[in-house]
mmCIF file of C-alpha atoms in Angstrom:
data_model
loop_
_atom_site.group_PDB
_atom_site.id
_atom_site.type_symbol
_atom_site.label_atom_id
_atom_site.label_comp_id
_atom_site.label_asym_id
_atom_site.label_seq_id
_atom_site.Cartn_x
_atom_site.Cartn_y
_atom_site.Cartn_z
ATOM 1 C CA MET I 28 -15.544 29.492 -11.497
ATOM 2 C CA ASP I 29 -12.799 31.267 -9.572
ATOM 3 C CA ALA I 30 -10.557 28.673 -7.981
ATOM 4 C CA LYS I 31 -10.062 28.861 -4.217
ATOM 5 C CA VAL I 32 -6.419 27.889 -4.758
ATOM 6 C CA LYS I 33 -3.886 29.675 -6.948
ATOM 7 C CA ARG I 34 -0.780 27.762 -5.951
ATOM 8 C CA PHE I 35 -0.375 24.357 -4.299
ATOM 9 C CA GLY I 36 2.361 21.960 -3.250
ATOM 10 C CA ILE I 37 2.286 18.275 -4.143
ATOM 11 C CA LEU I 38 4.244 15.424 -2.559
ATOM 12 C CA THR I 39 4.487 11.638 -2.527
ATOM 13 C CA SER I 40 5.337 9.861 0.706
ATOM 14 C CA GLY I 41 5.890 6.334 2.009
ATOM 15 C CA GLY I 42 6.659 3.352 -0.207
ATOM 16 C CA ASP I 43 6.549 3.895 -3.956
ATOM 17 C CA ALA I 44 3.718 2.334 -5.959
ATOM 18 C CA PRO I 45 2.734 2.139 -9.621
ATOM 19 C CA GLY I 46 0.534 5.063 -10.604
ATOM 20 C CA LEU I 47 2.146 7.824 -8.557
ATOM 21 C CA ASN I 48 3.389 9.678 -11.610
ATOM 22 C CA ALA I 49 0.006 9.270 -13.292
ATOM 23 C CA ALA I 50 -1.667 10.873 -10.260
ATOM 24 C CA ILE I 51 0.851 13.736 -10.173
ATOM 25 C CA ARG I 52 0.336 14.346 -13.885
ATOM 26 C CA ALA I 53 -3.463 14.292 -13.661
ATOM 27 C CA CYS I 54 -3.638 16.626 -10.683
ATOM 28 C CA CYS I 55 -1.165 19.196 -11.979
ATOM 29 C CA ARG I 56 -2.423 19.178 -15.605
ATOM 30 C CA THR I 57 -6.068 19.557 -14.614
ATOM 31 C CA ALA I 58 -5.249 22.253 -12.064
ATOM 32 C CA LYS I 59 -3.328 24.248 -14.675
ATOM 33 C CA LEU I 60 -5.475 23.710 -17.756
ATOM 34 C CA LEU I 61 -8.883 24.163 -16.102
ATOM 35 C CA TYR I 62 -8.107 26.570 -13.285
ATOM 36 C CA GLY I 63 -4.765 28.235 -14.054
ATOM 37 C CA MET I 64 -3.210 26.982 -10.810
ATOM 38 C CA ASP I 65 0.533 26.752 -10.306
ATOM 39 C CA ALA I 66 2.007 23.542 -8.895
ATOM 40 C CA VAL I 67 5.063 23.298 -6.670
ATOM 41 C CA GLY I 68 6.777 19.919 -6.496
ATOM 42 C CA ILE I 69 7.962 18.866 -3.033
ATOM 43 C CA ARG I 70 10.895 16.452 -3.135
ATOM 44 C CA ASN I 71 11.095 13.334 -0.966
ATOM 45 C CA GLY I 72 7.778 13.526 0.821
ATOM 46 C CA TYR I 73 7.411 15.276 4.163
ATOM 47 C CA ARG I 74 11.189 15.586 4.421
ATOM 48 C CA GLY I 75 11.111 18.061 1.547
ATOM 49 C CA LEU I 76 8.266 19.923 3.224
ATOM 50 C CA LEU I 77 10.369 20.217 6.370
ATOM 51 C CA ASN I 78 13.540 21.254 4.541
ATOM 52 C CA GLY I 79 11.960 23.493 1.928
ATOM 53 C CA ASP I 80 13.158 21.269 -0.918
ATOM 54 C CA MET I 81 10.671 22.389 -3.571
ATOM 55 C CA PHE I 82 10.607 23.404 -7.230
ATOM 56 C CA GLU I 83 8.270 24.979 -9.746
ATOM 57 C CA MET I 84 6.426 22.514 -11.975
ATOM 58 C CA ASP I 85 5.033 23.269 -15.432
ATOM 59 C CA ILE I 86 3.145 21.368 -18.109
ATOM 60 C CA ASP I 87 6.366 20.324 -19.850
ATOM 61 C CA SER I 88 7.678 18.629 -16.710
ATOM 62 C CA LEU I 89 4.618 16.347 -16.761
ATOM 63 C CA ALA I 90 5.160 14.998 -20.267
ATOM 64 C CA GLY I 91 5.470 11.222 -20.565
ATOM 65 C CA LEU I 92 4.642 10.508 -16.921
ATOM 66 C CA LEU I 93 1.485 8.447 -17.418
ATOM 67 C CA THR I 94 3.299 5.156 -18.053
ATOM 68 C CA VAL I 95 6.327 5.679 -15.820
ATOM 69 C CA GLY I 96 6.701 3.792 -12.530
ATOM 70 C CA GLY I 97 8.068 5.285 -9.322
ATOM 71 C CA THR I 98 7.674 8.982 -8.582
ATOM 72 C CA ILE I 99 9.444 11.972 -10.125
ATOM 73 C CA LEU I 100 9.081 13.765 -6.790
ATOM 74 C CA GLY I 101 10.949 11.118 -4.823
ATOM 75 C CA THR I 102 9.668 9.784 -1.534
ATOM 76 C CA SER I 103 10.656 9.104 2.060
ATOM 77 C CA ARG I 104 9.114 7.722 5.227
ATOM 78 C CA GLU I 105 9.617 10.943 7.183
ATOM 79 C CA LYS I 106 6.956 11.381 9.887
ATOM 80 C CA PRO I 107 7.215 14.955 11.207
ATOM 81 C CA PHE I 108 4.768 14.372 14.054
ATOM 82 C CA LYS I 109 6.511 11.271 15.398
ATOM 83 C CA ASN I 110 8.723 12.145 18.384
ATOM 84 C CA PRO I 111 9.005 15.814 17.334
ATOM 85 C CA GLU I 112 12.023 17.669 18.652
ATOM 86 C CA PRO I 113 12.885 21.369 18.231
ATOM 87 C CA ASP I 114 15.885 22.322 16.071
ATOM 88 C CA GLU I 115 18.751 24.574 17.124
ATOM 89 C CA ASP I 116 16.468 27.589 16.644
ATOM 90 C CA GLY I 117 13.803 26.102 18.872
ATOM 91 C CA LEU I 118 11.457 25.387 15.982
ATOM 92 C CA PHE I 119 9.343 22.250 16.029
ATOM 93 C CA PRO I 120 8.642 20.362 12.769
ATOM 94 C CA ILE I 121 5.163 21.842 12.393
ATOM 95 C CA ASP I 122 6.621 25.353 12.750
ATOM 96 C CA LYS I 123 9.155 24.647 9.992
ATOM 97 C CA ILE I 124 6.446 23.198 7.764
ATOM 98 C CA LYS I 125 4.279 26.282 8.247
ATOM 99 C CA GLN I 126 7.251 28.534 7.496
ATOM 100 C CA ASN I 127 7.939 26.729 4.218
ATOM 101 C CA TYR I 128 4.219 26.687 3.376
ATOM 102 C CA GLU I 129 4.254 30.479 3.636
ATOM 103 C CA LYS I 130 7.717 30.945 2.093
ATOM 104 C CA PHE I 131 6.667 29.163 -1.102
ATOM 105 C CA LYS I 132 3.299 30.961 -1.063
ATOM 106 C CA LEU I 133 1.269 27.763 -0.983
ATOM 107 C CA ASP I 134 -2.499 27.863 -0.643
ATOM 108 C CA ALA I 135 -2.833 24.093 -0.195
ATOM 109 C CA LEU I 136 -1.043 20.726 -0.158
ATOM 110 C CA VAL I 137 -1.808 17.522 -2.068
ATOM 111 C CA CYS I 138 -0.356 14.545 -0.179
ATOM 112 C CA ILE I 139 -0.254 11.236 -2.060
ATOM 113 C CA GLY I 140 0.403 8.095 -0.063
ATOM 114 C CA GLY I 141 -0.819 5.296 2.151
ATOM 115 C CA ASN I 142 -1.986 5.075 5.749
ATOM 116 C CA GLY I 143 1.000 6.841 7.286
ATOM 117 C CA THR I 144 0.978 9.606 4.696
ATOM 118 C CA ASN I 145 -2.710 10.334 5.107
ATOM 119 C CA SER I 146 -2.493 10.151 8.902
ATOM 120 C CA THR I 147 0.171 12.864 8.747
ATOM 121 C CA ALA I 148 -1.979 14.788 6.252
ATOM 122 C CA SER I 149 -4.814 14.694 8.788
ATOM 123 C CA LEU I 150 -2.533 16.148 11.464
ATOM 124 C CA LEU I 151 -1.408 18.906 9.089
ATOM 125 C CA SER I 152 -5.057 19.683 8.431
ATOM 126 C CA ARG I 153 -5.728 19.898 12.160
ATOM 127 C CA ALA I 154 -2.753 22.257 12.444
ATOM 128 C CA GLY I 155 -4.492 24.680 10.083
ATOM 129 C CA LEU I 156 -3.097 23.850 6.646
ATOM 130 C CA ASN I 157 -5.276 23.237 3.606
ATOM 131 C CA VAL I 158 -4.673 19.580 2.754
ATOM 132 C CA ILE I 159 -6.071 16.997 0.328
ATOM 133 C CA GLY I 160 -5.024 13.314 0.420
ATOM 134 C CA LEU I 161 -4.868 10.687 -2.336
ATOM 135 C CA PRO I 162 -4.935 6.925 -1.575
ATOM 136 C CA LYS I 163 -1.878 5.069 -2.854
ATOM 137 C CA THR I 164 -0.720 1.644 -1.686
ATOM 138 C CA ILE I 165 -0.248 -1.823 -3.156
ATOM 139 C CA ASP I 166 -1.755 -3.205 0.071
ATOM 140 C CA ASN I 167 -5.246 -1.777 -0.644
ATOM 141 C CA ASP I 168 -5.632 -1.228 3.101
ATOM 142 C CA ILE I 169 -6.862 2.376 3.326
ATOM 143 C CA VAL I 170 -10.311 2.620 4.872
ATOM 144 C CA LYS I 171 -13.240 4.418 3.228
ATOM 145 C CA THR I 172 -12.021 3.717 -0.314
ATOM 146 C CA ASP I 173 -12.900 0.600 -2.281
ATOM 147 C CA MET I 174 -9.572 0.602 -4.103
ATOM 148 C CA THR I 175 -6.176 2.248 -3.903
ATOM 149 C CA PHE I 176 -4.030 2.770 -6.952
ATOM 150 C CA GLY I 177 -0.971 0.532 -7.053
ATOM 151 C CA PHE I 178 -2.850 -2.536 -5.870
ATOM 152 C CA HIS I 179 -3.947 -3.705 -9.302
ATOM 153 C CA THR I 180 -0.418 -3.605 -10.763
ATOM 154 C CA ALA I 181 1.032 -5.433 -7.765
ATOM 155 C CA LEU I 182 -1.716 -8.029 -8.123
ATOM 156 C CA ASP I 183 -0.800 -8.551 -11.785
ATOM 157 C CA VAL I 184 2.888 -8.955 -10.907
ATOM 158 C CA ALA I 185 2.237 -11.358 -8.029
ATOM 159 C CA THR I 186 -0.201 -13.460 -10.052
ATOM 160 C CA ASP I 187 2.197 -13.715 -12.990
ATOM 161 C CA ALA I 188 5.031 -14.759 -10.666
ATOM 162 C CA ILE I 189 2.957 -17.463 -8.967
ATOM 163 C CA ASP I 190 1.788 -18.722 -12.358
ATOM 164 C CA ARG I 191 5.424 -19.205 -13.363
ATOM 165 C CA ILE I 192 6.259 -20.943 -10.094
ATOM 166 C CA HIS I 193 3.454 -23.425 -10.727
ATOM 167 C CA SER I 194 5.375 -25.087 -13.538
ATOM 168 C CA THR I 195 8.492 -25.599 -11.411
ATOM 169 C CA ALA I 196 6.420 -26.881 -8.488
ATOM 170 C CA HIS I 197 4.743 -29.425 -10.760
ATOM 171 C CA SER I 198 7.982 -30.515 -12.417
ATOM 172 C CA HIS I 199 9.859 -31.083 -9.146
ATOM 173 C CA SER I 200 6.977 -32.238 -6.914
ATOM 174 C CA ARG I 201 7.698 -29.546 -4.363
ATOM 175 C CA ILE I 202 5.898 -27.344 -1.917
ATOM 176 C CA MET I 203 6.404 -23.805 -3.193
ATOM 177 C CA VAL I 204 5.883 -21.025 -0.644
ATOM 178 C CA VAL I 205 5.477 -17.588 -2.230
ATOM 179 C CA GLU I 206 5.625 -14.532 0.006
ATOM 180 C CA VAL I 207 3.848 -11.374 -1.071
ATOM 181 C CA MET I 208 3.595 -7.988 0.614
ATOM 182 C CA GLY I 209 0.904 -7.220 3.160
ATOM 183 C CA HIS I 210 2.160 -6.551 6.668
ATOM 184 C CA LYS I 211 -1.169 -5.720 8.305
ATOM 185 C CA ALA I 212 -3.735 -6.715 5.678
ATOM 186 C CA GLY I 213 -3.878 -9.651 3.299
ATOM 187 C CA TRP I 214 -5.656 -8.232 0.243
ATOM 188 C CA LEU I 215 -2.743 -8.882 -2.105
ATOM 189 C CA ALA I 216 -2.208 -12.445 -0.886
ATOM 190 C CA LEU I 217 -5.928 -13.220 -1.043
ATOM 191 C CA TYR I 218 -6.492 -11.903 -4.548
ATOM 192 C CA SER I 219 -3.246 -13.202 -6.072
ATOM 193 C CA GLY I 220 -3.786 -16.544 -4.346
ATOM 194 C CA ILE I 221 -7.223 -16.916 -5.894
ATOM 195 C CA ALA I 222 -6.097 -15.636 -9.307
ATOM 196 C CA SER I 223 -3.187 -18.095 -9.460
ATOM 197 C CA GLY I 224 -4.969 -21.115 -7.992
ATOM 198 C CA GLY I 225 -3.051 -21.208 -4.720
ATOM 199 C CA ASP I 226 -3.764 -24.268 -2.593
ATOM 200 C CA VAL I 227 -3.177 -22.445 0.693
ATOM 201 C CA ILE I 228 -3.432 -18.718 1.426
ATOM 202 C CA LEU I 229 -2.122 -17.346 4.719
ATOM 203 C CA ILE I 230 -3.168 -13.809 5.682
ATOM 204 C CA PRO I 231 -2.950 -11.705 8.868
ATOM 205 C CA GLU I 232 -6.712 -11.701 9.336
ATOM 206 C CA ILE I 233 -6.969 -15.498 9.700
ATOM 207 C CA PRO I 234 -4.352 -16.928 12.112
ATOM 208 C CA TYR I 235 -3.098 -20.315 10.954
ATOM 209 C CA ASP I 236 -2.085 -23.647 12.454
ATOM 210 C CA ILE I 237 0.835 -25.236 10.612
ATOM 211 C CA ASN I 238 -0.712 -28.669 11.144
ATOM 212 C CA SER I 239 -3.846 -27.547 9.293
ATOM 213 C CA VAL I 240 -1.661 -26.363 6.418
ATOM 214 C CA ALA I 241 0.203 -29.674 6.419
ATOM 215 C CA LYS I 242 -3.091 -31.573 6.419
ATOM 216 C CA LYS I 243 -4.106 -29.836 3.198
ATOM 217 C CA ILE I 244 -0.792 -30.690 1.538
ATOM 218 C CA ILE I 245 -0.920 -34.330 2.621
ATOM 219 C CA GLU I 246 -4.495 -34.588 1.318
ATOM 220 C CA ARG I 247 -3.272 -33.338 -2.043
ATOM 221 C CA LYS I 248 -0.397 -35.811 -2.049
ATOM 222 C CA ASN I 249 -2.710 -38.706 -1.208
ATOM 223 C CA ALA I 250 -4.915 -37.614 -4.112
ATOM 224 C CA GLY I 251 -1.939 -37.878 -6.477
ATOM 225 C CA ARG I 252 -1.035 -34.178 -6.528
ATOM 226 C CA ASN I 253 2.617 -34.096 -5.568
ATOM 227 C CA PHE I 254 3.042 -30.318 -5.437
ATOM 228 C CA SER I 255 1.369 -27.440 -3.615
ATOM 229 C CA ILE I 256 1.402 -23.664 -3.898
ATOM 230 C CA ILE I 257 1.214 -21.666 -0.691
ATOM 231 C CA VAL I 258 0.722 -17.887 -0.901
ATOM 232 C CA VAL I 259 1.793 -16.121 2.297
ATOM 233 C CA ALA I 260 1.300 -12.481 3.236
ATOM 234 C CA GLU I 261 4.380 -11.121 5.006
ATOM 235 C CA GLY I 262 2.253 -10.356 8.069
ATOM 236 C CA ALA I 263 0.649 -13.803 8.391
ATOM 237 C CA LEU I 264 0.286 -14.982 12.005
ATOM 238 C CA THR I 265 0.046 -18.302 13.759
ATOM 239 C CA LYS I 266 -2.825 -18.789 16.185
ATOM 240 C CA GLU I 267 -0.338 -18.488 19.040
ATOM 241 C CA GLU I 268 1.064 -15.214 17.714
ATOM 242 C CA ALA I 269 -2.432 -13.789 17.362
ATOM 243 C CA LEU I 270 -2.784 -13.970 21.160
ATOM 244 C CA LEU I 271 0.259 -11.743 21.726
ATOM 245 C CA ASP I 272 0.007 -8.002 22.191
ATOM 246 C CA LYS I 273 1.727 -5.676 19.718
ATOM 247 C CA LYS I 274 4.922 -5.346 21.756
ATOM 248 C CA GLU I 275 5.243 -9.093 22.367
ATOM 249 C CA LEU I 276 4.622 -9.877 18.701
ATOM 250 C CA LYS I 277 7.257 -7.398 17.581
ATOM 251 C CA LYS I 278 9.750 -8.950 19.978
ATOM 252 C CA SER I 279 8.884 -12.444 18.759
ATOM 253 C CA ARG I 280 9.274 -11.487 15.093
ATOM 254 C CA ALA I 281 12.613 -9.816 15.813
ATOM 255 C CA LYS I 282 13.964 -13.240 16.796
ATOM 256 C CA MET I 283 13.114 -14.704 13.390
ATOM 257 C CA LYS I 284 16.227 -14.985 11.213
ATOM 258 C CA TYR I 285 14.241 -14.907 7.995
ATOM 259 C CA SER I 286 10.840 -13.773 6.771
ATOM 260 C CA ILE I 287 7.617 -15.659 7.420
ATOM 261 C CA ALA I 288 7.722 -17.723 4.205
ATOM 262 C CA TYR I 289 10.963 -19.431 5.277
ATOM 263 C CA ARG I 290 9.490 -20.348 8.630
ATOM 264 C CA VAL I 291 6.405 -21.812 6.971
ATOM 265 C CA ALA I 292 8.509 -23.779 4.472
ATOM 266 C CA ASN I 293 10.822 -25.196 7.138
ATOM 267 C CA GLU I 294 7.950 -26.232 9.396
ATOM 268 C CA LEU I 295 6.121 -27.897 6.512
ATOM 269 C CA GLU I 296 9.208 -29.887 5.542
ATOM 270 C CA GLU I 297 9.431 -31.164 9.115
ATOM 271 C CA VAL I 298 5.750 -32.099 9.322
ATOM 272 C CA THR I 299 5.219 -33.520 5.822
ATOM 273 C CA GLY I 300 8.694 -34.688 4.830
ATOM 274 C CA LEU I 301 8.174 -32.999 1.448
ATOM 275 C CA GLU I 302 10.764 -30.727 -0.122
ATOM 276 C CA SER I 303 9.870 -27.027 0.143
ATOM 277 C CA ARG I 304 11.201 -23.951 -1.631
ATOM 278 C CA VAL I 305 10.627 -20.240 -0.996
ATOM 279 C CA THR I 306 10.195 -17.258 -3.300
ATOM 280 C CA VAL I 307 9.926 -13.785 -1.768
ATOM 281 C CA LEU I 308 8.619 -11.359 -4.379
ATOM 282 C CA GLY I 309 9.532 -8.263 -2.375
ATOM 283 C CA TYR I 310 9.996 -4.988 -4.235
ATOM 284 C CA LEU I 311 9.143 -6.545 -7.588
ATOM 285 C CA GLN I 312 5.528 -5.917 -6.624
ATOM 286 C CA ARG I 313 6.027 -2.175 -6.169
ATOM 287 C CA GLY I 314 8.063 -1.290 -9.216
ATOM 288 C CA GLY I 315 7.583 -0.952 -12.927
ATOM 289 C CA THR I 316 4.965 0.346 -15.304
ATOM 290 C CA PRO I 317 1.467 0.746 -13.839
ATOM 291 C CA SER I 318 -1.327 -1.370 -15.269
ATOM 292 C CA SER I 319 -3.973 0.309 -17.401
ATOM 293 C CA TYR I 320 -6.408 0.059 -14.473
ATOM 294 C CA ASP I 321 -4.002 1.873 -12.130
ATOM 295 C CA ARG I 322 -3.268 4.547 -14.731
ATOM 296 C CA ILE I 323 -6.995 5.215 -15.042
ATOM 297 C CA LEU I 324 -7.688 5.117 -11.297
ATOM 298 C CA ALA I 325 -4.708 7.367 -10.487
ATOM 299 C CA SER I 326 -5.837 9.763 -13.219
ATOM 300 C CA ARG I 327 -9.355 9.857 -11.768
ATOM 301 C CA PHE I 328 -8.035 10.566 -8.288
ATOM 302 C CA GLY I 329 -5.592 13.214 -9.518
ATOM 303 C CA THR I 330 -8.145 15.002 -11.682
ATOM 304 C CA GLU I 331 -10.661 15.064 -8.851
ATOM 305 C CA ALA I 332 -7.996 16.390 -6.467
ATOM 306 C CA ALA I 333 -7.681 19.432 -8.733
ATOM 307 C CA HIS I 334 -11.454 19.970 -8.513
ATOM 308 C CA PHE I 335 -11.279 19.653 -4.712
ATOM 309 C CA LEU I 336 -8.566 22.344 -4.707
ATOM 310 C CA ALA I 337 -10.637 24.632 -6.895
ATOM 311 C CA ARG I 338 -13.709 24.229 -4.672
ATOM 312 C CA GLY I 339 -11.746 24.580 -1.459
ATOM 313 C CA GLU I 340 -12.735 21.120 -0.214
ATOM 314 C CA PHE I 341 -9.865 20.627 2.196
ATOM 315 C CA GLY I 342 -9.178 18.091 4.940
ATOM 316 C CA LYS I 343 -10.428 15.247 2.747
ATOM 317 C CA LEU I 344 -9.200 12.069 1.119
ATOM 318 C CA VAL I 345 -10.180 11.576 -2.514
ATOM 319 C CA ALA I 346 -11.752 8.116 -2.383
ATOM 320 C CA LEU I 347 -13.548 5.574 -4.565
ATOM 321 C CA GLN I 348 -16.883 4.286 -3.297
ATOM 322 C CA ASN I 349 -19.270 2.196 -5.405
ATOM 323 C CA GLY I 350 -17.599 3.381 -8.585
ATOM 324 C CA GLU I 351 -17.902 7.076 -7.715
ATOM 325 C CA ILE I 352 -15.250 9.522 -6.510
ATOM 326 C CA VAL I 353 -16.117 11.053 -3.134
ATOM 327 C CA GLY I 354 -14.417 13.085 -0.438
ATOM 328 C CA VAL I 355 -13.876 11.493 2.977
ATOM 329 C CA PRO I 356 -12.629 13.483 6.010
ATOM 330 C CA LEU I 357 -8.978 12.710 6.660
ATOM 331 C CA SER I 358 -9.814 12.442 10.350
ATOM 332 C CA GLU I 359 -11.778 9.265 9.509
ATOM 333 C CA ILE I 360 -8.741 7.769 7.754
ATOM 334 C CA ALA I 361 -5.987 8.556 10.237
ATOM 335 C CA GLY I 362 -4.637 5.604 12.188
ATOM 336 C CA CYS I 363 -6.982 3.081 10.549
ATOM 337 C CA VAL I 364 -6.270 -0.062 8.519
ATOM 338 C CA LYS I 365 -8.751 -1.730 6.170
ATOM 339 C CA ASN I 366 -8.468 -5.392 7.074
ATOM 340 C CA ILE I 367 -10.285 -8.165 5.241
ATOM 341 C CA PRO I 368 -13.498 -9.144 7.054
ATOM 342 C CA VAL I 369 -13.364 -12.860 7.813
ATOM 343 C CA ASP I 370 -16.747 -13.241 6.137
ATOM 344 C CA HIS I 371 -15.637 -11.371 3.010
ATOM 345 C CA SER I 372 -17.085 -12.767 -0.201
ATOM 346 C CA MET I 373 -13.636 -13.442 -1.687
ATOM 347 C CA ILE I 374 -12.630 -15.541 1.317
ATOM 348 C CA GLN I 375 -15.818 -17.517 0.792
ATOM 349 C CA VAL I 376 -15.005 -17.908 -2.912
ATOM 350 C CA ALA I 377 -11.556 -19.274 -2.053
ATOM 351 C CA ARG I 378 -12.954 -21.738 0.475
ATOM 352 C CA GLU I 379 -15.539 -22.982 -1.990
ATOM 353 C CA LEU I 380 -12.748 -23.577 -4.501
ATOM 354 C CA GLY I 381 -11.011 -25.799 -1.961
ATOM 355 C CA THR I 382 -8.379 -23.312 -0.798
ATOM 356 C CA SER I 383 -7.175 -23.667 2.785
ATOM 357 C CA PHE I 384 -6.463 -20.715 5.064
ATOM 358 C CA GLY I 385 -4.700 -22.888 7.605
ATOM 359 C CA ASP I 386 -7.404 -22.447 10.207
#
């Protein structure tokens, strides 16, 4: 078949995640080998699209990328549609993007990223550009796709770290509070908490009461278990915080000197009298070699993106649903977050295993 696209730009935006390079490789290799398309790399996400920071990519530049973490294209959190202001020539960001789109003779864009990236991709599509999105985030919080690449690797890292902390917790009879990423959704905390046998899991979707958490720990102590593992998503909320609006919550969190895990640990020490320690995994979860699952998933997404380009299926996110790759309109993705339903089967599994959610 004759491909609808002869030349496309590809970018990665937002936080890095394992599997980005695998997705870039799969998309560009398939596009070239099957359809003869030319790929143009866009450096540092939407910033490069605004500034015209682009370069020609060839098959040789893709060699060895499958196992490499990070992104060879670089990334940024540039949001061209947020508070747009004209430059000295009176050009707005969308005008500059369209100029560069035409200057580099692009027929389409492949935008790889999370919620923010794909929300911007949707706006670019509405502005008349041919855009395809790919779902990347360790948070697994993009709607309309069962899984995002990056999540599985982060889950492996978090689970391994909590496993290691178990031995120290047991040896020193301590409460160990482990903070994992997940500002708006608690998928990573839920899954790593179950996989590592966490005693308490605190996630944004289920507001907690510190006294309920303490009750669980005291029950364990009375049963002869002198240590506890608490897995906390960075966006976990108390029941009081859950009643605040977005502005009030942001103001309240700004007053916190440290991240949520430290607050939980300090409060538990006060309530239980037991020694508590904190480990914040932070960027460890986002870096390093992607797992085999993420390499495969990113390759599936990237390969399918090339087919979408060839068929001219624009304005869509390449998504995974029930094991199959499908296209979902970017307009259905923009501005949405995939939270964990409170009746989700994995929450039920955790409860049946005796895990507390602090509620």
